[in-house]
Coordinates of N, CA, C and O in Angstrom, one line a residue:
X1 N -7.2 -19.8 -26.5 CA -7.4 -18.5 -27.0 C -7.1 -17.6 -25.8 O -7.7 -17.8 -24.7
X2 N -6.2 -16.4 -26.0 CA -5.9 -15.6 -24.9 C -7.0 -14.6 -24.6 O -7.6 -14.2 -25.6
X3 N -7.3 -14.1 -23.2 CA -8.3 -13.3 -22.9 C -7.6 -11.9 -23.4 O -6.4 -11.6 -23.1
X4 N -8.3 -11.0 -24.1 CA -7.6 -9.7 -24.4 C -7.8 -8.8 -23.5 O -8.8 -8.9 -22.8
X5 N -7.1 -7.8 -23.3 CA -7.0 -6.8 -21.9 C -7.5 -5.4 -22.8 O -7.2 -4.8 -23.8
X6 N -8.7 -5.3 -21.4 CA -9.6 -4.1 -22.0 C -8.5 -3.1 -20.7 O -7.8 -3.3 -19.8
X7 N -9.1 -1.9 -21.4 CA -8.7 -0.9 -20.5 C -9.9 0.5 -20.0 O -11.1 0.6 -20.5
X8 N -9.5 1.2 -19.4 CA -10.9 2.2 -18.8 C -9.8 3.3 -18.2 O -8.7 3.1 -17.7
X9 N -10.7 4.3 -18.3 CA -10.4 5.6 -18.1 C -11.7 5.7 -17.0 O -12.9 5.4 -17.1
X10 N -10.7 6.4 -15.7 CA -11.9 6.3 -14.1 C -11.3 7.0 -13.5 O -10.2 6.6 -13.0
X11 N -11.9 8.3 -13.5 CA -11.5 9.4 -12.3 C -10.7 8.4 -10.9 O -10.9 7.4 -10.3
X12 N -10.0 9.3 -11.1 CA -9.1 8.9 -9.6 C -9.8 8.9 -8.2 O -9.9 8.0 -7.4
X13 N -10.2 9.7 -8.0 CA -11.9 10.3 -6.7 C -12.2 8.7 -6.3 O -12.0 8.1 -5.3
X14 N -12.7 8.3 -7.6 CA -13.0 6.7 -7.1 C -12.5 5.2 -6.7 O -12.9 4.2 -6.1
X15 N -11.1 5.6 -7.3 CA -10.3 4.6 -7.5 C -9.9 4.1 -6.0 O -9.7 5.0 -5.1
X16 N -9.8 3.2 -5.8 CA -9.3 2.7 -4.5 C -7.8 3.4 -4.2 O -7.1 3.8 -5.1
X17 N -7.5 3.5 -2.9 CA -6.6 4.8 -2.4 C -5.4 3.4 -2.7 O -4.4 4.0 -3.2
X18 N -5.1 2.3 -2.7 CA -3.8 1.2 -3.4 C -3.4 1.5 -4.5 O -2.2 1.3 -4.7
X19 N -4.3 2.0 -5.7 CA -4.0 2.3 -6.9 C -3.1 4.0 -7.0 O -2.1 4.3 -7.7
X20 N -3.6 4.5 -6.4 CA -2.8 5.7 -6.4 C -1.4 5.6 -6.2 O -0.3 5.9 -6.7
X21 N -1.9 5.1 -5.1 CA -0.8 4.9 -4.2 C 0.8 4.3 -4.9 O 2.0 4.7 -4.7
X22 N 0.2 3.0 -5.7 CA 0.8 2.0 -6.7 C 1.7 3.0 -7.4 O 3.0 3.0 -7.5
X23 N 0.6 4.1 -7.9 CA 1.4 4.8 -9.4 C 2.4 5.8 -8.4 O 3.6 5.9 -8.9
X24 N 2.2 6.4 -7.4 CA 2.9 6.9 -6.7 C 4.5 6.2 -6.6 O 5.6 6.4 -7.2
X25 N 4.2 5.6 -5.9 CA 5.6 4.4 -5.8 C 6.1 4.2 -7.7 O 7.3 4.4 -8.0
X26 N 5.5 4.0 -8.4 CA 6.0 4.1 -9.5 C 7.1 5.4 -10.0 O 8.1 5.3 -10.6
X27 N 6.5 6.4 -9.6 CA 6.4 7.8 -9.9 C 8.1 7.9 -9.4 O 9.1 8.4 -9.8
X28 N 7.5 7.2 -8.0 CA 9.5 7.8 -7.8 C 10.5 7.4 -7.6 O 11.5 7.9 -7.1
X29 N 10.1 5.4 -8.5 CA 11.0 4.6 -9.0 C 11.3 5.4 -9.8 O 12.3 6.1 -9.5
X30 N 10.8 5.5 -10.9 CA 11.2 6.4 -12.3 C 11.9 7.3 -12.2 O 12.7 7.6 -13.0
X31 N 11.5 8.1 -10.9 CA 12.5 9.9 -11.3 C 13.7 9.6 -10.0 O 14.3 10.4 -9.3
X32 N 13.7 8.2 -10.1 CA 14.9 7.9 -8.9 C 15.0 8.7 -8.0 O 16.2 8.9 -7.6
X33 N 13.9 9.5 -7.4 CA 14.2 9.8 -5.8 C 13.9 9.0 -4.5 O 13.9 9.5 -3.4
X34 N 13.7 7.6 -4.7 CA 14.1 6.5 -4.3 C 15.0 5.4 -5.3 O 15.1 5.5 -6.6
X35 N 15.7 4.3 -4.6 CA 16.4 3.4 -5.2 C 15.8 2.2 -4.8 O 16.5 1.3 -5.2
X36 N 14.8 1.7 -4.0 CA 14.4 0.2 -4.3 C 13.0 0.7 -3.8 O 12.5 1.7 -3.3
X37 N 12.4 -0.6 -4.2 CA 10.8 -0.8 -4.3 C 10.3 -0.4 -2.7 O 9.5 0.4 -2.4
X38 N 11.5 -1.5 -1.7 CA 10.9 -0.9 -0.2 C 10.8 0.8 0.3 O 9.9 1.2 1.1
X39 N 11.7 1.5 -0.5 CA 11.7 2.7 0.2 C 10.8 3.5 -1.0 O 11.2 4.6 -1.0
X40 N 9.8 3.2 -2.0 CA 8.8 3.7 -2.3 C 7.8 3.0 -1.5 O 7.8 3.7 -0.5
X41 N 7.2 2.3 -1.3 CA 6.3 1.7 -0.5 C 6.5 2.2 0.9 O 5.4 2.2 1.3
X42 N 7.2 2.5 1.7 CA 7.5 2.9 2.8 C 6.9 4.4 2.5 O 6.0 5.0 3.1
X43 N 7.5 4.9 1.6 CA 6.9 6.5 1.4 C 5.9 6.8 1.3 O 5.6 7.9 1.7
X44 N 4.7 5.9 0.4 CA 3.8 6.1 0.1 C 2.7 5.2 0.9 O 1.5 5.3 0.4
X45 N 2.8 4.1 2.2 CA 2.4 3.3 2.9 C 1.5 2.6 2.1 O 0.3 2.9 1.9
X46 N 2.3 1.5 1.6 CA 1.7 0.5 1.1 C 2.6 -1.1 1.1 O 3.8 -1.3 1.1
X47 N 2.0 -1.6 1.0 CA 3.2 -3.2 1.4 C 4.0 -3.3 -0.2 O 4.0 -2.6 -1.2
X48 N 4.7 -4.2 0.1 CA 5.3 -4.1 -1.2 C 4.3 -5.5 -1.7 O 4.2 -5.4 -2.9
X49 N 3.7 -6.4 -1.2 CA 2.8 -7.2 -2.3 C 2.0 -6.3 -2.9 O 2.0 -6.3 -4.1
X50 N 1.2 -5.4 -2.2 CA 0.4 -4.3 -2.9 C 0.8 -3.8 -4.3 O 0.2 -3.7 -5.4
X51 N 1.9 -3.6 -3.9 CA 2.7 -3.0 -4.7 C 2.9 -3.7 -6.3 O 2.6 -3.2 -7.5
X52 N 3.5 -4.8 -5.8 CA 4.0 -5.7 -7.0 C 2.6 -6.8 -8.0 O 2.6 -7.4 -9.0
X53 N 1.6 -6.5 -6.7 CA -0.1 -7.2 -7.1 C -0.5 -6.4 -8.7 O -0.8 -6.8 -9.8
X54 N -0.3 -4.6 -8.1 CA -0.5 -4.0 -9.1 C 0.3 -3.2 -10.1 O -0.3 -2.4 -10.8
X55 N 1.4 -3.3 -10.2 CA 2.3 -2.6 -10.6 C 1.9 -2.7 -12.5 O 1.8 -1.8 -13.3
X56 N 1.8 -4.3 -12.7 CA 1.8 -3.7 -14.3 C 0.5 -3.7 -14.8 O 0.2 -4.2 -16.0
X57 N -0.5 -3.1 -13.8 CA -1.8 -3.3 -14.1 C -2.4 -1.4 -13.9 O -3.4 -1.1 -14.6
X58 N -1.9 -0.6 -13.3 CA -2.1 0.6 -13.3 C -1.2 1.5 -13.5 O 0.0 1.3 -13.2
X59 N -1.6 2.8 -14.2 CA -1.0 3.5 -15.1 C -1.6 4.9 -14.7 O -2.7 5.0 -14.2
X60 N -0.9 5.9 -14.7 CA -1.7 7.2 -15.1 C -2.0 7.5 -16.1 O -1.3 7.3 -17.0
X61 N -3.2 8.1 -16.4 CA -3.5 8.7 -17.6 C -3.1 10.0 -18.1 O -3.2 10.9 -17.3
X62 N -2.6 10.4 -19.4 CA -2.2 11.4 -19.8 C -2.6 11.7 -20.9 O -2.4 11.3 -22.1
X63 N -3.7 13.0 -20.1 CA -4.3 13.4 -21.6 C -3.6 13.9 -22.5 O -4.4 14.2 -23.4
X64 N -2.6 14.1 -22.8 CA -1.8 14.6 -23.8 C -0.8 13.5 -24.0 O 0.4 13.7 -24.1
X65 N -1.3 12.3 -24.2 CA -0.2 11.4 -25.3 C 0.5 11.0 -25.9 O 1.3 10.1 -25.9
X66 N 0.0 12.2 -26.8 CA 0.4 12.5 -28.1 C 1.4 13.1 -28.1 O 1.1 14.2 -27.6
X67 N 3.2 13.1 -28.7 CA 3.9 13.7 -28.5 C 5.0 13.3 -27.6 O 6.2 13.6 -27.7
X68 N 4.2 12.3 -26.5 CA 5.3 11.7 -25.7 C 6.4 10.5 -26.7 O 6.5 10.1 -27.8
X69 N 7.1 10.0 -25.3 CA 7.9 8.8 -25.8 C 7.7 7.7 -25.3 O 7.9 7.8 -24.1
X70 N 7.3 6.6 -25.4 CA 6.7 5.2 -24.3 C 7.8 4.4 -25.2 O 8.3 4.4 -26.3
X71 N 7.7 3.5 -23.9 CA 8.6 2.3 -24.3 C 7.7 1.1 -23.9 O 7.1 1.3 -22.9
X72 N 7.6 0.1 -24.5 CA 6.6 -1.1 -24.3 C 7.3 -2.4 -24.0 O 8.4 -2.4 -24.6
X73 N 7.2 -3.4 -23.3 CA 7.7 -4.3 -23.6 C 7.0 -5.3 -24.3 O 5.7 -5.1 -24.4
X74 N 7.4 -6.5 -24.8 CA 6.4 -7.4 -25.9 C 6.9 -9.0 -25.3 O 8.0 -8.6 -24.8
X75 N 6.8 -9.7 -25.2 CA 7.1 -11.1 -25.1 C 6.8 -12.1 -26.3 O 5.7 -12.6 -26.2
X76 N 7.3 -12.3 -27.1 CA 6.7 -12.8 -28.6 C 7.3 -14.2 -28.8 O 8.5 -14.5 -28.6
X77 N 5.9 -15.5 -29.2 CA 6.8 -16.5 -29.6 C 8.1 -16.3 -30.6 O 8.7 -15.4 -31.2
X78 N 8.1 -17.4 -30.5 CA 9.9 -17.5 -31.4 C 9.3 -17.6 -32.9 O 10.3 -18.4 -33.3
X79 N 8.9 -17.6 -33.5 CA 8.2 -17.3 -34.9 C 8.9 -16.4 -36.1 O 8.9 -15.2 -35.9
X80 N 9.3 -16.7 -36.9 CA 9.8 -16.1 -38.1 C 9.2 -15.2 -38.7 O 8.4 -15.4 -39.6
X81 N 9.4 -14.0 -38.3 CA 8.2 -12.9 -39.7 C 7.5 -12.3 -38.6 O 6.9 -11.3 -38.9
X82 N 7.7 -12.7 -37.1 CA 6.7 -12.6 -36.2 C 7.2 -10.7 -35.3 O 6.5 -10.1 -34.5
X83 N 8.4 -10.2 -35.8 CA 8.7 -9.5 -34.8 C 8.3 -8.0 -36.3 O 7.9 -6.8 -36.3
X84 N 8.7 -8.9 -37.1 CA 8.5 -7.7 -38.2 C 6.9 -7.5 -38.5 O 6.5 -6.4 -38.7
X85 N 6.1 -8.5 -38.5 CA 4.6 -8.1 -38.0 C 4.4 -6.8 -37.0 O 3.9 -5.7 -37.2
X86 N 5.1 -7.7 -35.7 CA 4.7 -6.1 -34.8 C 5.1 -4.6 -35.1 O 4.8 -3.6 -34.5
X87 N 6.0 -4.8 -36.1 CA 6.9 -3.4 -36.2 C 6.4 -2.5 -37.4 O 6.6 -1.3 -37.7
X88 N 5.4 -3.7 -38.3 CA 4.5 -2.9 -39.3 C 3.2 -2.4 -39.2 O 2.6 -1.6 -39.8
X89 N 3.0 -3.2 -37.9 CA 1.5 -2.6 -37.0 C 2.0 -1.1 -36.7 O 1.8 -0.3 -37.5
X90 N 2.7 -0.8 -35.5 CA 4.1 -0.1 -35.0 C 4.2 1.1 -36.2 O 3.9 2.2 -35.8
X91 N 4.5 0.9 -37.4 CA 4.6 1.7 -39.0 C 3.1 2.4 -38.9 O 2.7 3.6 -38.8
X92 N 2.4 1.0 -39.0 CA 0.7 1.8 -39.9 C 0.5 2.8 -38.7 O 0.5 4.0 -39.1
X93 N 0.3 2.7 -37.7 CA -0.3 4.1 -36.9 C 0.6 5.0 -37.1 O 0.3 6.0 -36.4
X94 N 1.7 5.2 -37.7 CA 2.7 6.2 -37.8 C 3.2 6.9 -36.7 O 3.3 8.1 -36.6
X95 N 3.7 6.0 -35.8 CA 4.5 5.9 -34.4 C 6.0 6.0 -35.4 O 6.2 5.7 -36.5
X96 N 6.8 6.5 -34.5 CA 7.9 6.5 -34.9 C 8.9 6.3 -34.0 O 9.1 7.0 -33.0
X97 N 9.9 4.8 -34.5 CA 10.9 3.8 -33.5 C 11.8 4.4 -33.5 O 12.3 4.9 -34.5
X98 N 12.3 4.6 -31.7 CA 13.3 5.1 -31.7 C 14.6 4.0 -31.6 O 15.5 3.9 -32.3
X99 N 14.1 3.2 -30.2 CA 14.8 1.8 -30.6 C 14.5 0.7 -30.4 O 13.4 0.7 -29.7
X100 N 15.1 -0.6 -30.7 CA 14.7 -1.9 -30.7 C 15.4 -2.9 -30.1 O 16.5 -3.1 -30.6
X101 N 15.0 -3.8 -28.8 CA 16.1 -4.9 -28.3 C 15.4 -5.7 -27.9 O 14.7 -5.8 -26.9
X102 N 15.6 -6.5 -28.8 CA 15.7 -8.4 -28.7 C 16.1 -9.1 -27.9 O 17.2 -9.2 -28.3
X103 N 15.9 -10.0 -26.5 CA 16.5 -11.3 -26.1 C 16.7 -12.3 -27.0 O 16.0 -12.5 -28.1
X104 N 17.8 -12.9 -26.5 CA 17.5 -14.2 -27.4 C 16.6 -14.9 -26.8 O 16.5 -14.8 -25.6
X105 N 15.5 -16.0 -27.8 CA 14.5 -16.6 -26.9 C 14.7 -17.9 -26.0 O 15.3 -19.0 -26.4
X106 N 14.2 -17.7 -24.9 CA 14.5 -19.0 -24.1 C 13.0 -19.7 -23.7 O 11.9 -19.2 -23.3
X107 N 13.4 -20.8 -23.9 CA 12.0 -21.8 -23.8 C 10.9 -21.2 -25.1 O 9.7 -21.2 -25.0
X108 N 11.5 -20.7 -26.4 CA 11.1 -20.4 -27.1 C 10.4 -19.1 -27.3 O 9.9 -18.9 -28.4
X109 N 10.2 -18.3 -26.5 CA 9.8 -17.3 -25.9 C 10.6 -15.5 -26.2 O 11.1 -15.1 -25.2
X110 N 10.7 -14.9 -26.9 CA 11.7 -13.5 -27.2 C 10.8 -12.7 -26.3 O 9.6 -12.8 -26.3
X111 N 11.9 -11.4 -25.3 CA 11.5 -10.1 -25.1 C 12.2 -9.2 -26.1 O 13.3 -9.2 -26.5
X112 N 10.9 -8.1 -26.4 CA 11.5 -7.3 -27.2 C 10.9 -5.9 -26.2 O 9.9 -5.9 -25.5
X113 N 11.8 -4.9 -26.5 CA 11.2 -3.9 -26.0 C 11.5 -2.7 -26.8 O 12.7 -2.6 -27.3
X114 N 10.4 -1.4 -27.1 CA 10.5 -0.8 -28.2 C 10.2 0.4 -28.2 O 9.1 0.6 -28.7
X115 N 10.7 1.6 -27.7 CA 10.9 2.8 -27.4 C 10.4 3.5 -29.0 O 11.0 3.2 -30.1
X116 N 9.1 4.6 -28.7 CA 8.9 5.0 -29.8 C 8.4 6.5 -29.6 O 8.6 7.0 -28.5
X117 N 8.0 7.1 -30.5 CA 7.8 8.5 -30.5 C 6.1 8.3 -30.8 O 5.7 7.5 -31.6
X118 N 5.2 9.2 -29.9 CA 4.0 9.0 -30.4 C 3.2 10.1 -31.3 O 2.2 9.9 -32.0
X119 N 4.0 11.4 -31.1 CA 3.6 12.2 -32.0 C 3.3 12.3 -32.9 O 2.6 13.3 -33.2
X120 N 3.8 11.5 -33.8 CA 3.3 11.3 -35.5 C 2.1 10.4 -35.3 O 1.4 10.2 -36.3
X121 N 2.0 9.8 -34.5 CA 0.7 8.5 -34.8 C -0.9 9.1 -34.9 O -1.4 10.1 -34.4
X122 N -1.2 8.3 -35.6 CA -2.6 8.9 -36.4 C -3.8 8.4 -35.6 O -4.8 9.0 -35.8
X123 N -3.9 7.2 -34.7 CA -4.3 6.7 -33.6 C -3.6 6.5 -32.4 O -2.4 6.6 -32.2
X124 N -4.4 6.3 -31.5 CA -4.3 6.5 -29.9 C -3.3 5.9 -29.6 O -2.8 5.4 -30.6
X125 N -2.7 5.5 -28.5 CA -1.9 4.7 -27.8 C -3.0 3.2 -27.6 O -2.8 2.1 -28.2
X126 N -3.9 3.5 -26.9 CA -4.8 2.2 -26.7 C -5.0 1.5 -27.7 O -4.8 0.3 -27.6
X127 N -5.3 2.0 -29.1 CA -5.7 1.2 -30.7 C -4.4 0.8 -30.5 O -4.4 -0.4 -30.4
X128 N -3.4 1.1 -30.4 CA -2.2 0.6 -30.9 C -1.5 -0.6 -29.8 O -0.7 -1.3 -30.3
X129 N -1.8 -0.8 -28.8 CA -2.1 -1.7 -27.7 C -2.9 -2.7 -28.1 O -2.3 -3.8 -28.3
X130 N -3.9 -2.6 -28.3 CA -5.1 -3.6 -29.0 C -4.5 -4.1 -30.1 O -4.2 -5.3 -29.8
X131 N -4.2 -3.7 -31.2 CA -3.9 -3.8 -32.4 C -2.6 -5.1 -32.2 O -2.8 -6.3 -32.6
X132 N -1.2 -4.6 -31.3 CA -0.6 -5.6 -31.0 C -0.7 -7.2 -30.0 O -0.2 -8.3 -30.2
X133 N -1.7 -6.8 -29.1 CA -2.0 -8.1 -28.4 C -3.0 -8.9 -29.4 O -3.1 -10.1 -29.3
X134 N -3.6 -8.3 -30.4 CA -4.6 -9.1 -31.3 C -3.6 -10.2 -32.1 O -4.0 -11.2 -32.5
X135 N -2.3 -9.9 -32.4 CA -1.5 -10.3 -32.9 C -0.7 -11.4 -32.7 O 0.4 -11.4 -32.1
X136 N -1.6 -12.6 -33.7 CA -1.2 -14.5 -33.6 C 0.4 -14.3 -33.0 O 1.1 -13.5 -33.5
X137 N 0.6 -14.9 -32.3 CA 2.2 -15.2 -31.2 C 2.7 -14.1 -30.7 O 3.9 -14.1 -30.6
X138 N 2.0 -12.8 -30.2 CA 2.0 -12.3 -29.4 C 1.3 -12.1 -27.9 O 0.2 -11.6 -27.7
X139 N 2.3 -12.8 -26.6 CA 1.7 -13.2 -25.5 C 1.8 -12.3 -24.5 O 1.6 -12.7 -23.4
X140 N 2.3 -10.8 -24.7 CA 2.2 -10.2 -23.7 C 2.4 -8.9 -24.3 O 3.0 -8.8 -25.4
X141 N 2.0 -8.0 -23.8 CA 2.1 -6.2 -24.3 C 1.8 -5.1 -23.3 O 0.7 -4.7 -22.9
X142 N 3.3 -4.7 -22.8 CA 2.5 -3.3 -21.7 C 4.0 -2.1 -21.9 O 5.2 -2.1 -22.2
X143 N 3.0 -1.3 -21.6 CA 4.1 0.3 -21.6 C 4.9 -0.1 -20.3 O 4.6 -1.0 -19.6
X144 N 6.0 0.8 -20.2 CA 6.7 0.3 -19.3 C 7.9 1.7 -18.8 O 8.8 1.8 -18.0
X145 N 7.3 2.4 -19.8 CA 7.8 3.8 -19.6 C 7.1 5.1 -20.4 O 7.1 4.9 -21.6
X146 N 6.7 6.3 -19.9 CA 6.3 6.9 -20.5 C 7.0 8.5 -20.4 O 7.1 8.9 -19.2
X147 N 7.6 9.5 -21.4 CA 8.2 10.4 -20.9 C 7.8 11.8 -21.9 O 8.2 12.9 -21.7

């Protein structure tokens, strides 16, 4: 049985100065005023293990969620019925897909990753996180862009 991933909302004030630091380096992978991992970590003085320790484990929070666009990535066994499951969880909160890409799966294993609109959704980003990792042959679930 997989352990499920809680999440928490914690003023920054407290957070250890690596985590900032982490989403920092994130920050300007994304708006490409750097081009590799070394020269965000250099900017923001942090090692790059630091870096890559935390990378798909901190996030900023954005109180206004609602409205954005996130893209997630999923890792899903190779299961029949199994991707259309996640895309009607995906429906019921009334998220709306912008798009959808498939690996083929190897060692039986598919990435899918799923760029969606969250403005129409009737619940949070986190229920809808929860909702997917609850989900029999799904082994992995994280945002991976948010705009």
């Amino acid at each position: 049985m997989k352990e499920k991933a809680g999440y928490y909302i914690v003023k920054q004030d407290v957070l250890p100065e690596v985590f900032i630091k982490v989403v920092e380096a994130k920050r300007l992978l994304e708006s490409e005023k750097v081009q590799t991992v070394q020269e965000a970590v250099e900017l923001v003085g942090i090692s790059r293990s630091s870096f890559y320790k935390y990378k798909d484990s901190v996030f900023p929070f954005f109180e206004n969620s609602r409205g954005r666009t996130i893209t997630i990535s999923i890792q899903l066994e190779d299961q029949a019925g199994l991707l259309s499951h996640v895309l009607n969880v995906i429906a019921s909160v009334g998220a709306n897909i912008l798009t959808i890409h498939q690996t083929i799966p190897v060692n039986k294993i598919a990435n899918v990753t799923i760029t969606m609109e969250t403005n129409p959704m009737k619940d949070d980003i986190k229920e809808l996180m929860d909702q997917l990792e609850s989900i029999e042959g799904v082994l992995n679930v994280k945002i991976i862009a948010r705009e």
